[in-house]
Amino acid sequence: MKYNKALLIFLAVFLVSCSSSKPIVRTTKSNPVSKRPVATNTSKTKTVATRVNSANSTNNSKEQNTSNDNTSTVVLEATTSVKVTTKLVLEYIESYKEIAKDNMVKNGIPASITLGQAILESGAGTGPLSAQANNHFGIKCHKEWNGPSIRYTDDEENECFRKYNDPSESFRDHSYFLTSRPRYSDLFKLNKDDYKSWAKGLKAAGYATDPKYPDKLISLIERYELQRFDAEVLGKNYVSNNNTQVAFQDSSKYTVVKGDTLYSISKRFNITIEDLKKKNKLTDNNLSLGQTLQVN
């Protein structure tokens, strides 16, 4: 019995020891799964695209604003590049139109060409050559020039340009410059009111190196209807084809354009129809295209 009891105790202890848990000892390390996100180009591309679109949007906005601002300004680029207001250009035309017309009578150069070149070359009188040297046409010294001069970088570094005491001298010298040089002789075979051929002829004769010079000149002439001065000198009637014409004659006068009535003109210049008729000795309300009215 003792042996049986002892055997039972031994078996019980053995069974208990076998059922107990033991710690597991590892001899190698496992590779844990990385929790860091994988970098891809997708999110970066989207971010860049967003910035580009934003930049484009900003640029478009700036371009639109610039376009709106330019409704009352014009960029002039020949000897210099300047941005001037339409008002300033009109004042410039008013200041020099009589000189241009007088030169047309004496020398046969269309007033429209003279004024157009002066506006373009001088930036309507605001460019450095016109401001510092009264040179409104960008005329260089050339070997025969013995008068005052100024150095200015144009096609080459520190080129010699003519300097005048007064802008009127620059206008006179411009006429002499064209009439005295054989290379411009073909210009004077053209009709005096053919400003387009004159503009192209000036470039062909070598007046300017800019290939777009004729286009710029023609655009200025038509924008400000400078060809009307040619018509005045030649004694021809001039009818504006520009419904958005800007009245650039002196402030006391106004030239009738298509669509004008006494009523619209009276409102524009803050004058009664009766006073308008009295100033101009009008017996009725009829107006003619190109008719000049006293408004002040």
PDB file of C-alpha atoms in Angstrom:
ATOM      1  CA  MET A   1       0.000   0.000   0.000  1.00  0.00           C
ATOM      2  CA  LYS A   2       2.855   2.340   0.847  1.00  0.00           C
ATOM      3  CA  TYR A   3       4.434   1.634  -2.483  1.00  0.00           C
ATOM      4  CA  ASN A   4       1.151   2.292  -4.307  1.00  0.00           C
ATOM      5  CA  LYS A   5       0.644   5.566  -2.433  1.00  0.00           C
ATOM      6  CA  ALA A   6       4.161   6.684  -3.185  1.00  0.00           C
ATOM      7  CA  LEU A   7       3.701   5.825  -6.847  1.00  0.00           C
ATOM      8  CA  LEU A   8       0.540   7.887  -7.042  1.00  0.00           C
ATOM      9  CA  ILE A   9       2.264  10.906  -5.455  1.00  0.00           C
ATOM     10  CA  PHE A  10       5.171  10.647  -7.932  1.00  0.00           C
ATOM     11  CA  LEU A  11       2.795  10.481 -10.878  1.00  0.00           C
ATOM     12  CA  ALA A  12       0.885  13.507  -9.622  1.00  0.00           C
ATOM     13  CA  VAL A  13       4.033  15.613  -9.247  1.00  0.00           C
ATOM     14  CA  PHE A  14       5.243  14.603 -12.721  1.00  0.00           C
ATOM     15  CA  LEU A  15       1.976  15.581 -14.343  1.00  0.00           C
ATOM     16  CA  VAL A  16       1.954  18.990 -12.667  1.00  0.00           C
ATOM     17  CA  SER A  17       5.512  19.760 -13.775  1.00  0.00           C
ATOM     18  CA  CYS A  18       4.718  18.884 -17.405  1.00  0.00           C
ATOM     19  CA  SER A  19       1.665  21.163 -17.607  1.00  0.00           C
ATOM     20  CA  SER A  20       3.458  24.312 -16.332  1.00  0.00           C
ATOM     21  CA  SER A  21       4.480  27.010 -18.994  1.00  0.00           C
ATOM     22  CA  LYS A  22       8.094  27.955 -19.548  1.00  0.00           C
ATOM     23  CA  PRO A  23       9.447  31.167 -21.184  1.00  0.00           C
ATOM     24  CA  ILE A  24      10.490  30.857 -24.828  1.00  0.00           C
ATOM     25  CA  VAL A  25      14.018  31.939 -25.630  1.00  0.00           C
ATOM     26  CA  ARG A  26      14.586  33.247 -29.216  1.00  0.00           C
ATOM     27  CA  THR A  27      17.971  33.003 -30.861  1.00  0.00           C
ATOM     28  CA  THR A  28      17.147  35.345 -33.796  1.00  0.00           C
ATOM     29  CA  LYS A  29      15.528  38.778 -34.036  1.00  0.00           C
ATOM     30  CA  SER A  30      12.430  39.259 -36.130  1.00  0.00           C
ATOM     31  CA  ASN A  31      12.145  42.191 -38.546  1.00  0.00           C
ATOM     32  CA  PRO A  32       9.391  44.510 -37.378  1.00  0.00           C
ATOM     33  CA  VAL A  33       7.105  45.995 -40.010  1.00  0.00           C
ATOM     34  CA  SER A  34       7.935  49.695 -40.616  1.00  0.00           C
ATOM     35  CA  LYS A  35       5.172  52.054 -39.654  1.00  0.00           C
ATOM     36  CA  ARG A  36       6.620  55.014 -41.714  1.00  0.00           C
ATOM     37  CA  PRO A  37       4.531  55.964 -44.787  1.00  0.00           C
ATOM     38  CA  VAL A  38       6.025  55.269 -48.182  1.00  0.00           C
ATOM     39  CA  ALA A  39       6.938  58.480 -50.036  1.00  0.00           C
ATOM     40  CA  THR A  40       5.456  58.810 -53.516  1.00  0.00           C
ATOM     41  CA  ASN A  41       5.518  61.462 -56.209  1.00  0.00           C
ATOM     42  CA  THR A  42       1.766  61.698 -56.323  1.00  0.00           C
ATOM     43  CA  SER A  43       1.231  64.025 -53.376  1.00  0.00           C
ATOM     44  CA  LYS A  44       4.242  66.157 -54.332  1.00  0.00           C
ATOM     45  CA  THR A  45       3.027  66.487 -57.872  1.00  0.00           C
ATOM     46  CA  LYS A  46      -0.362  67.616 -56.668  1.00  0.00           C
ATOM     47  CA  THR A  47       1.227  70.188 -54.407  1.00  0.00           C
ATOM     48  CA  VAL A  48       3.396  71.559 -57.171  1.00  0.00           C
ATOM     49  CA  ALA A  49       0.482  71.642 -59.549  1.00  0.00           C
ATOM     50  CA  THR A  50      -1.523  73.596 -57.024  1.00  0.00           C
ATOM     51  CA  ARG A  51       1.256  76.164 -56.668  1.00  0.00           C
ATOM     52  CA  VAL A  52       1.667  76.489 -60.393  1.00  0.00           C
ATOM     53  CA  ASN A  53      -2.029  77.002 -60.886  1.00  0.00           C
ATOM     54  CA  SER A  54      -2.033  79.570 -58.129  1.00  0.00           C
ATOM     55  CA  ALA A  55       0.880  81.378 -59.733  1.00  0.00           C
ATOM     56  CA  ASN A  56      -0.820  81.308 -63.103  1.00  0.00           C
ATOM     57  CA  SER A  57      -3.950  82.657 -61.533  1.00  0.00           C
ATOM     58  CA  THR A  58      -1.958  85.485 -60.007  1.00  0.00           C
ATOM     59  CA  ASN A  59      -0.221  86.221 -63.280  1.00  0.00           C
ATOM     60  CA  ASN A  60      -3.511  86.228 -65.141  1.00  0.00           C
ATOM     61  CA  SER A  61      -4.885  88.647 -62.607  1.00  0.00           C
ATOM     62  CA  LYS A  62      -1.882  90.918 -63.036  1.00  0.00           C
ATOM     63  CA  GLU A  63      -2.186  90.758 -66.813  1.00  0.00           C
ATOM     64  CA  GLN A  64      -5.843  91.633 -66.583  1.00  0.00           C
ATOM     65  CA  ASN A  65      -5.120  94.563 -64.286  1.00  0.00           C
ATOM     66  CA  THR A  66      -2.373  95.750 -66.588  1.00  0.00           C
ATOM     67  CA  SER A  67      -4.721  95.527 -69.528  1.00  0.00           C
ATOM     68  CA  ASN A  68      -7.297  97.574 -67.672  1.00  0.00           C
ATOM     69  CA  ASP A  69      -4.693 100.151 -66.688  1.00  0.00           C
ATOM     70  CA  ASN A  70      -3.538 100.440 -70.287  1.00  0.00           C
ATOM     71  CA  THR A  71      -6.893 101.743 -71.464  1.00  0.00           C
ATOM     72  CA  SER A  72      -5.595 105.222 -70.706  1.00  0.00           C
ATOM     73  CA  THR A  73      -1.912 104.660 -71.410  1.00  0.00           C
ATOM     74  CA  VAL A  74       0.324 103.689 -74.292  1.00  0.00           C
ATOM     75  CA  VAL A  75       3.787 102.163 -74.405  1.00  0.00           C
ATOM     76  CA  LEU A  76       6.159 103.917 -76.810  1.00  0.00           C
ATOM     77  CA  GLU A  77       9.337 102.143 -77.806  1.00  0.00           C
ATOM     78  CA  ALA A  78      11.901 103.351 -80.321  1.00  0.00           C
ATOM     79  CA  THR A  79      15.032 105.142 -79.112  1.00  0.00           C
ATOM     80  CA  THR A  80      13.604 104.694 -75.608  1.00  0.00           C
ATOM     81  CA  SER A  81      10.836 102.638 -74.052  1.00  0.00           C
ATOM     82  CA  VAL A  82       8.417 104.638 -71.938  1.00  0.00           C
ATOM     83  CA  LYS A  83       4.832 104.387 -70.794  1.00  0.00           C
ATOM     84  CA  VAL A  84       2.843 107.585 -71.100  1.00  0.00           C
ATOM     85  CA  THR A  85      -0.760 108.583 -70.613  1.00  0.00           C
ATOM     86  CA  THR A  86      -3.025 109.292 -73.537  1.00  0.00           C
ATOM     87  CA  LYS A  87      -3.547 112.768 -72.127  1.00  0.00           C
ATOM     88  CA  LEU A  88       0.169 113.467 -72.309  1.00  0.00           C
ATOM     89  CA  VAL A  89       0.330 112.292 -75.936  1.00  0.00           C
ATOM     90  CA  LEU A  90      -2.594 114.523 -76.851  1.00  0.00           C
ATOM     91  CA  GLU A  91      -0.923 117.500 -75.199  1.00  0.00           C
ATOM     92  CA  TYR A  92       2.260 116.726 -77.091  1.00  0.00           C
ATOM     93  CA  ILE A  93       0.358 116.649 -80.399  1.00  0.00           C
ATOM     94  CA  GLU A  94      -1.272 119.942 -79.546  1.00  0.00           C
ATOM     95  CA  SER A  95       2.111 121.515 -78.819  1.00  0.00           C
ATOM     96  CA  TYR A  96       3.816 120.489 -82.062  1.00  0.00           C
ATOM     97  CA  LYS A  97       1.094 120.014 -84.681  1.00  0.00           C
ATOM     98  CA  GLU A  98       1.572 123.512 -86.155  1.00  0.00           C
ATOM     99  CA  ILE A  99       5.322 122.981 -86.520  1.00  0.00           C
ATOM    100  CA  ALA A 100       4.662 119.666 -88.262  1.00  0.00           C
ATOM    101  CA  LYS A 101       2.115 121.254 -90.615  1.00  0.00           C
ATOM    102  CA  ASP A 102       4.461 124.149 -91.386  1.00  0.00           C
ATOM    103  CA  ASN A 103       7.290 121.714 -92.165  1.00  0.00           C
ATOM    104  CA  MET A 104       4.932 119.825 -94.461  1.00  0.00           C
ATOM    105  CA  VAL A 105       4.207 123.007 -96.404  1.00  0.00           C
ATOM    106  CA  LYS A 106       7.900 123.926 -96.682  1.00  0.00           C
ATOM    107  CA  ASN A 107       9.491 120.508 -97.136  1.00  0.00           C
ATOM    108  CA  GLY A 108       6.798 118.104 -98.319  1.00  0.00           C
ATOM    109  CA  ILE A 109       7.038 115.685 -95.386  1.00  0.00           C
ATOM    110  CA  PRO A 110       3.571 114.591 -94.204  1.00  0.00           C
ATOM    111  CA  ALA A 111       2.684 116.177 -90.862  1.00  0.00           C
ATOM    112  CA  SER A 112       1.402 112.783 -89.750  1.00  0.00           C
ATOM    113  CA  ILE A 113       4.835 111.249 -90.313  1.00  0.00           C
ATOM    114  CA  THR A 114       6.634 114.059 -88.513  1.00  0.00           C
ATOM    115  CA  LEU A 115       4.327 113.907 -85.490  1.00  0.00           C
ATOM    116  CA  GLY A 116       4.218 110.117 -85.443  1.00  0.00           C
ATOM    117  CA  GLN A 117       7.993 109.837 -85.489  1.00  0.00           C
ATOM    118  CA  ALA A 118       8.363 112.507 -82.840  1.00  0.00           C
ATOM    119  CA  ILE A 119       5.905 110.761 -80.513  1.00  0.00           C
ATOM    120  CA  LEU A 120       7.553 107.395 -81.059  1.00  0.00           C
ATOM    121  CA  GLU A 121      11.179 108.485 -80.879  1.00  0.00           C
ATOM    122  CA  SER A 122      10.814 110.886 -77.953  1.00  0.00           C
ATOM    123  CA  GLY A 123       8.213 109.038 -75.904  1.00  0.00           C
ATOM    124  CA  ALA A 124       5.955 112.059 -76.402  1.00  0.00           C
ATOM    125  CA  GLY A 125       8.710 114.270 -75.025  1.00  0.00           C
ATOM    126  CA  THR A 126       9.425 112.163 -71.929  1.00  0.00           C
ATOM    127  CA  GLY A 127      12.423 110.137 -73.137  1.00  0.00           C
ATOM    128  CA  PRO A 128      15.977 110.949 -71.978  1.00  0.00           C
ATOM    129  CA  LEU A 129      17.138 112.285 -75.348  1.00  0.00           C
ATOM    130  CA  SER A 130      14.247 114.716 -75.628  1.00  0.00           C
ATOM    131  CA  ALA A 131      14.434 115.703 -71.961  1.00  0.00           C
ATOM    132  CA  GLN A 132      18.219 116.211 -71.878  1.00  0.00           C
ATOM    133  CA  ALA A 133      19.000 117.204 -75.460  1.00  0.00           C
ATOM    134  CA  ASN A 134      15.686 118.378 -76.997  1.00  0.00           C
ATOM    135  CA  ASN A 135      16.281 115.605 -79.546  1.00  0.00           C
ATOM    136  CA  HIS A 136      12.779 114.402 -80.465  1.00  0.00           C
ATOM    137  CA  PHE A 137      13.734 112.187 -83.411  1.00  0.00           C
ATOM    138  CA  GLY A 138      16.697 110.186 -82.167  1.00  0.00           C
ATOM    139  CA  ILE A 139      18.984 111.700 -84.813  1.00  0.00           C
ATOM    140  CA  LYS A 140      22.624 110.749 -84.282  1.00  0.00           C
ATOM    141  CA  CYS A 141      25.544 113.108 -84.808  1.00  0.00           C
ATOM    142  CA  HIS A 142      26.965 111.715 -88.071  1.00  0.00           C
ATOM    143  CA  LYS A 143      30.224 113.097 -89.400  1.00  0.00           C
ATOM    144  CA  GLU A 144      28.816 116.425 -90.616  1.00  0.00           C
ATOM    145  CA  TRP A 145      27.413 117.485 -87.229  1.00  0.00           C
ATOM    146  CA  ASN A 146      29.405 120.260 -85.569  1.00  0.00           C
ATOM    147  CA  GLY A 147      26.854 121.264 -82.953  1.00  0.00           C
ATOM    148  CA  PRO A 148      26.390 120.186 -79.319  1.00  0.00           C
ATOM    149  CA  SER A 149      25.946 116.483 -78.629  1.00  0.00           C
ATOM    150  CA  ILE A 150      25.069 113.978 -75.941  1.00  0.00           C
ATOM    151  CA  ARG A 151      26.178 110.394 -75.381  1.00  0.00           C
ATOM    152  CA  TYR A 152      23.486 107.750 -75.154  1.00  0.00           C
ATOM    153  CA  THR A 153      23.458 103.956 -75.543  1.00  0.00           C
ATOM    154  CA  ASP A 154      21.160 102.852 -78.359  1.00  0.00           C
ATOM    155  CA  ASP A 155      22.300 100.328 -80.977  1.00  0.00           C
ATOM    156  CA  GLU A 156      25.818 100.642 -79.583  1.00  0.00           C
ATOM    157  CA  GLU A 157      27.420 101.830 -76.349  1.00  0.00           C
ATOM    158  CA  ASN A 158      27.646 105.605 -75.803  1.00  0.00           C
ATOM    159  CA  GLU A 159      26.605 106.729 -79.260  1.00  0.00           C
ATOM    160  CA  CYS A 160      26.683 110.385 -80.211  1.00  0.00           C
ATOM    161  CA  PHE A 161      23.289 112.108 -80.573  1.00  0.00           C
ATOM    162  CA  ARG A 162      22.571 115.659 -81.598  1.00  0.00           C
ATOM    163  CA  LYS A 163      21.623 118.192 -78.944  1.00  0.00           C
ATOM    164  CA  TYR A 164      19.407 121.238 -79.593  1.00  0.00           C
ATOM    165  CA  ASN A 165      18.607 124.403 -77.705  1.00  0.00           C
ATOM    166  CA  ASP A 166      14.894 124.026 -78.359  1.00  0.00           C
ATOM    167  CA  PRO A 167      12.562 121.235 -79.587  1.00  0.00           C
ATOM    168  CA  SER A 168      11.597 123.330 -82.628  1.00  0.00           C
ATOM    169  CA  GLU A 169      15.227 123.056 -83.787  1.00  0.00           C
ATOM    170  CA  SER A 170      14.910 119.289 -83.610  1.00  0.00           C
ATOM    171  CA  PHE A 171      11.800 119.392 -85.814  1.00  0.00           C
ATOM    172  CA  ARG A 172      13.530 121.611 -88.373  1.00  0.00           C
ATOM    173  CA  ASP A 173      16.622 119.422 -88.387  1.00  0.00           C
ATOM    174  CA  HIS A 174      14.455 116.351 -88.903  1.00  0.00           C
ATOM    175  CA  SER A 175      13.047 117.905 -92.077  1.00  0.00           C
ATOM    176  CA  TYR A 176      16.520 118.882 -93.266  1.00  0.00           C
ATOM    177  CA  PHE A 177      17.828 115.418 -92.408  1.00  0.00           C
ATOM    178  CA  LEU A 178      15.277 113.765 -94.716  1.00  0.00           C
ATOM    179  CA  THR A 179      15.426 116.285 -97.550  1.00  0.00           C
ATOM    180  CA  SER A 180      19.213 116.496 -97.727  1.00  0.00           C
ATOM    181  CA  ARG A 181      20.053 112.794 -97.918  1.00  0.00           C
ATOM    182  CA  PRO A 182      19.803 110.976-101.270  1.00  0.00           C
ATOM    183  CA  ARG A 183      18.737 107.734 -99.639  1.00  0.00           C
ATOM    184  CA  TYR A 184      15.418 109.344 -98.663  1.00  0.00           C
ATOM    185  CA  SER A 185      14.771 110.848-102.094  1.00  0.00           C
ATOM    186  CA  ASP A 186      12.293 108.129-103.103  1.00  0.00           C
ATOM    187  CA  LEU A 187      10.046 109.170-100.231  1.00  0.00           C
ATOM    188  CA  PHE A 188       9.300 112.482-101.902  1.00  0.00           C
ATOM    189  CA  LYS A 189       7.921 110.685-104.951  1.00  0.00           C
ATOM    190  CA  LEU A 190       5.113 109.319-102.774  1.00  0.00           C
ATOM    191  CA  ASN A 191       1.764 111.030-102.274  1.00  0.00           C
ATOM    192  CA  LYS A 192       1.836 113.431 -99.328  1.00  0.00           C
ATOM    193  CA  ASP A 193      -1.190 111.758 -97.753  1.00  0.00           C
ATOM    194  CA  ASP A 194       0.146 108.205 -98.150  1.00  0.00           C
ATOM    195  CA  TYR A 195       1.499 107.872 -94.614  1.00  0.00           C
ATOM    196  CA  LYS A 196       1.679 104.074 -94.808  1.00  0.00           C
ATOM    197  CA  SER A 197       4.084 104.127 -97.758  1.00  0.00           C
ATOM    198  CA  TRP A 198       6.107 106.866 -96.066  1.00  0.00           C
ATOM    199  CA  ALA A 199       6.398 104.772 -92.890  1.00  0.00           C
ATOM    200  CA  LYS A 200       7.577 101.728 -94.829  1.00  0.00           C
ATOM    201  CA  GLY A 201       9.883 103.875 -96.964  1.00  0.00           C
ATOM    202  CA  LEU A 202      11.604 105.302 -93.894  1.00  0.00           C
ATOM    203  CA  LYS A 203      12.476 101.806 -92.695  1.00  0.00           C
ATOM    204  CA  ALA A 204      13.603 100.720 -96.168  1.00  0.00           C
ATOM    205  CA  ALA A 205      15.879 103.777 -96.409  1.00  0.00           C
ATOM    206  CA  GLY A 206      17.514 102.889 -93.092  1.00  0.00           C
ATOM    207  CA  TYR A 207      16.018 105.457 -90.734  1.00  0.00           C
ATOM    208  CA  ALA A 208      15.482 102.789 -88.041  1.00  0.00           C
ATOM    209  CA  THR A 209      16.850  99.306 -87.370  1.00  0.00           C
ATOM    210  CA  ASP A 210      13.679  98.051 -85.692  1.00  0.00           C
ATOM    211  CA  PRO A 211      11.879  95.738 -88.170  1.00  0.00           C
ATOM    212  CA  LYS A 212       8.547  96.732 -86.623  1.00  0.00           C
ATOM    213  CA  TYR A 213       9.195 100.447 -86.994  1.00  0.00           C
ATOM    214  CA  PRO A 214       6.663 100.981 -89.833  1.00  0.00           C
ATOM    215  CA  ASP A 215       3.947  99.130 -87.915  1.00  0.00           C
ATOM    216  CA  LYS A 216       4.580 101.157 -84.779  1.00  0.00           C
ATOM    217  CA  LEU A 217       4.525 104.404 -86.719  1.00  0.00           C
ATOM    218  CA  ILE A 218       1.356 103.561 -88.656  1.00  0.00           C
ATOM    219  CA  SER A 219      -0.356 102.421 -85.455  1.00  0.00           C
ATOM    220  CA  LEU A 220       0.400 105.745 -83.743  1.00  0.00           C
ATOM    221  CA  ILE A 221      -0.788 107.777 -86.731  1.00  0.00           C
ATOM    222  CA  GLU A 222      -4.076 105.899 -86.865  1.00  0.00           C
ATOM    223  CA  ARG A 223      -4.576 105.778 -83.114  1.00  0.00           C
ATOM    224  CA  TYR A 224      -4.410 109.564 -82.856  1.00  0.00           C
ATOM    225  CA  GLU A 225      -5.640 110.256 -86.405  1.00  0.00           C
ATOM    226  CA  LEU A 226      -2.592 112.332 -87.270  1.00  0.00           C
ATOM    227  CA  GLN A 227      -3.450 112.017 -90.961  1.00  0.00           C
ATOM    228  CA  ARG A 228      -6.065 114.714 -90.459  1.00  0.00           C
ATOM    229  CA  PHE A 229      -3.254 117.257 -90.375  1.00  0.00           C
ATOM    230  CA  ASP A 230      -2.108 116.082 -93.791  1.00  0.00           C
ATOM    231  CA  ALA A 231      -5.635 116.683 -95.053  1.00  0.00           C
ATOM    232  CA  GLU A 232      -5.658 120.177 -93.543  1.00  0.00           C
ATOM    233  CA  VAL A 233      -2.416 121.133 -95.298  1.00  0.00           C
ATOM    234  CA  LEU A 234      -3.560 119.637 -98.605  1.00  0.00           C
ATOM    235  CA  GLY A 235      -6.969 121.303 -98.338  1.00  0.00           C
ATOM    236  CA  LYS A 236      -8.812 117.991 -98.388  1.00  0.00           C
ATOM    237  CA  ASN A 237     -11.851 116.961 -96.401  1.00  0.00           C
ATOM    238  CA  TYR A 238     -11.134 114.468 -93.666  1.00  0.00           C
ATOM    239  CA  VAL A 239     -13.746 112.103 -92.277  1.00  0.00           C
ATOM    240  CA  SER A 240     -12.890 110.082 -89.220  1.00  0.00           C
ATOM    241  CA  ASN A 241     -13.319 106.322 -89.536  1.00  0.00           C
ATOM    242  CA  ASN A 242     -12.700 105.852 -85.858  1.00  0.00           C
ATOM    243  CA  ASN A 243     -15.851 105.910 -83.755  1.00  0.00           C
ATOM    244  CA  THR A 244     -13.755 106.049 -80.589  1.00  0.00           C
ATOM    245  CA  GLN A 245     -11.744 109.044 -81.762  1.00  0.00           C
ATOM    246  CA  VAL A 246     -10.171 111.169 -79.085  1.00  0.00           C
ATOM    247  CA  ALA A 247     -10.536 114.882 -79.656  1.00  0.00           C
ATOM    248  CA  PHE A 248      -6.968 116.102 -79.643  1.00  0.00           C
ATOM    249  CA  GLN A 249      -7.498 119.600 -80.954  1.00  0.00           C
ATOM    250  CA  ASP A 250      -7.185 122.464 -78.474  1.00  0.00           C
ATOM    251  CA  SER A 251      -9.641 122.422 -75.606  1.00  0.00           C
ATOM    252  CA  SER A 252     -11.650 125.366 -76.940  1.00  0.00           C
ATOM    253  CA  LYS A 253     -12.556 123.551 -80.156  1.00  0.00           C
ATOM    254  CA  TYR A 254     -14.113 120.235 -81.081  1.00  0.00           C
ATOM    255  CA  THR A 255     -14.277 118.394 -84.408  1.00  0.00           C
ATOM    256  CA  VAL A 256     -17.541 116.627 -85.149  1.00  0.00           C
ATOM    257  CA  VAL A 257     -17.319 112.857 -85.619  1.00  0.00           C
ATOM    258  CA  LYS A 258     -19.860 110.231 -86.574  1.00  0.00           C
ATOM    259  CA  GLY A 259     -22.736 110.003 -84.090  1.00  0.00           C
ATOM    260  CA  ASP A 260     -22.332 113.494 -82.649  1.00  0.00           C
ATOM    261  CA  THR A 261     -25.341 115.732 -82.059  1.00  0.00           C
ATOM    262  CA  LEU A 262     -25.627 119.204 -80.592  1.00  0.00           C
ATOM    263  CA  TYR A 263     -27.140 117.618 -77.519  1.00  0.00           C
ATOM    264  CA  SER A 264     -24.300 115.102 -76.981  1.00  0.00           C
ATOM    265  CA  ILE A 265     -21.671 117.792 -77.564  1.00  0.00           C
ATOM    266  CA  SER A 266     -23.406 120.213 -75.195  1.00  0.00           C
ATOM    267  CA  LYS A 267     -23.433 117.546 -72.469  1.00  0.00           C
ATOM    268  CA  ARG A 268     -19.816 116.650 -73.088  1.00  0.00           C
ATOM    269  CA  PHE A 269     -18.574 120.210 -72.708  1.00  0.00           C
ATOM    270  CA  ASN A 270     -21.159 121.361 -70.172  1.00  0.00           C
ATOM    271  CA  ILE A 271     -22.619 124.039 -72.409  1.00  0.00           C
ATOM    272  CA  THR A 272     -26.239 124.701 -73.402  1.00  0.00           C
ATOM    273  CA  ILE A 273     -27.373 123.984 -76.937  1.00  0.00           C
ATOM    274  CA  GLU A 274     -28.365 127.646 -77.298  1.00  0.00           C
ATOM    275  CA  ASP A 275     -24.880 128.857 -76.318  1.00  0.00           C
ATOM    276  CA  LEU A 276     -23.290 126.278 -78.589  1.00  0.00           C
ATOM    277  CA  LYS A 277     -25.352 127.491 -81.543  1.00  0.00           C
ATOM    278  CA  LYS A 278     -24.634 131.112 -80.718  1.00  0.00           C
ATOM    279  CA  LYS A 279     -20.867 130.587 -80.463  1.00  0.00           C
ATOM    280  CA  ASN A 280     -20.829 128.884 -83.853  1.00  0.00           C
ATOM    281  CA  LYS A 281     -23.529 130.993 -85.530  1.00  0.00           C
ATOM    282  CA  LEU A 282     -25.648 127.936 -86.243  1.00  0.00           C
ATOM    283  CA  THR A 283     -29.155 128.516 -87.550  1.00  0.00           C
ATOM    284  CA  ASP A 284     -30.308 124.904 -87.092  1.00  0.00           C
ATOM    285  CA  ASN A 285     -29.290 121.679 -85.376  1.00  0.00           C
ATOM    286  CA  ASN A 286     -27.597 120.091 -88.369  1.00  0.00           C
ATOM    287  CA  LEU A 287     -23.913 119.132 -88.105  1.00  0.00           C
ATOM    288  CA  SER A 288     -21.374 117.921 -90.656  1.00  0.00           C
ATOM    289  CA  LEU A 289     -18.645 115.339 -90.132  1.00  0.00           C
ATOM    290  CA  GLY A 290     -15.307 117.097 -89.668  1.00  0.00           C
ATOM    291  CA  GLN A 291     -16.990 120.392 -88.724  1.00  0.00           C
ATOM    292  CA  THR A 292     -15.048 122.347 -86.093  1.00  0.00           C
ATOM    293  CA  LEU A 293     -17.071 123.850 -83.270  1.00  0.00           C
ATOM    294  CA  GLN A 294     -16.128 126.433 -80.680  1.00  0.00           C
ATOM    295  CA  VAL A 295     -17.054 124.866 -77.346  1.00  0.00           C
ATOM    296  CA  ASN A 296     -15.422 127.179 -74.773  1.00  0.00           C
TER     297      ASN A 296
END
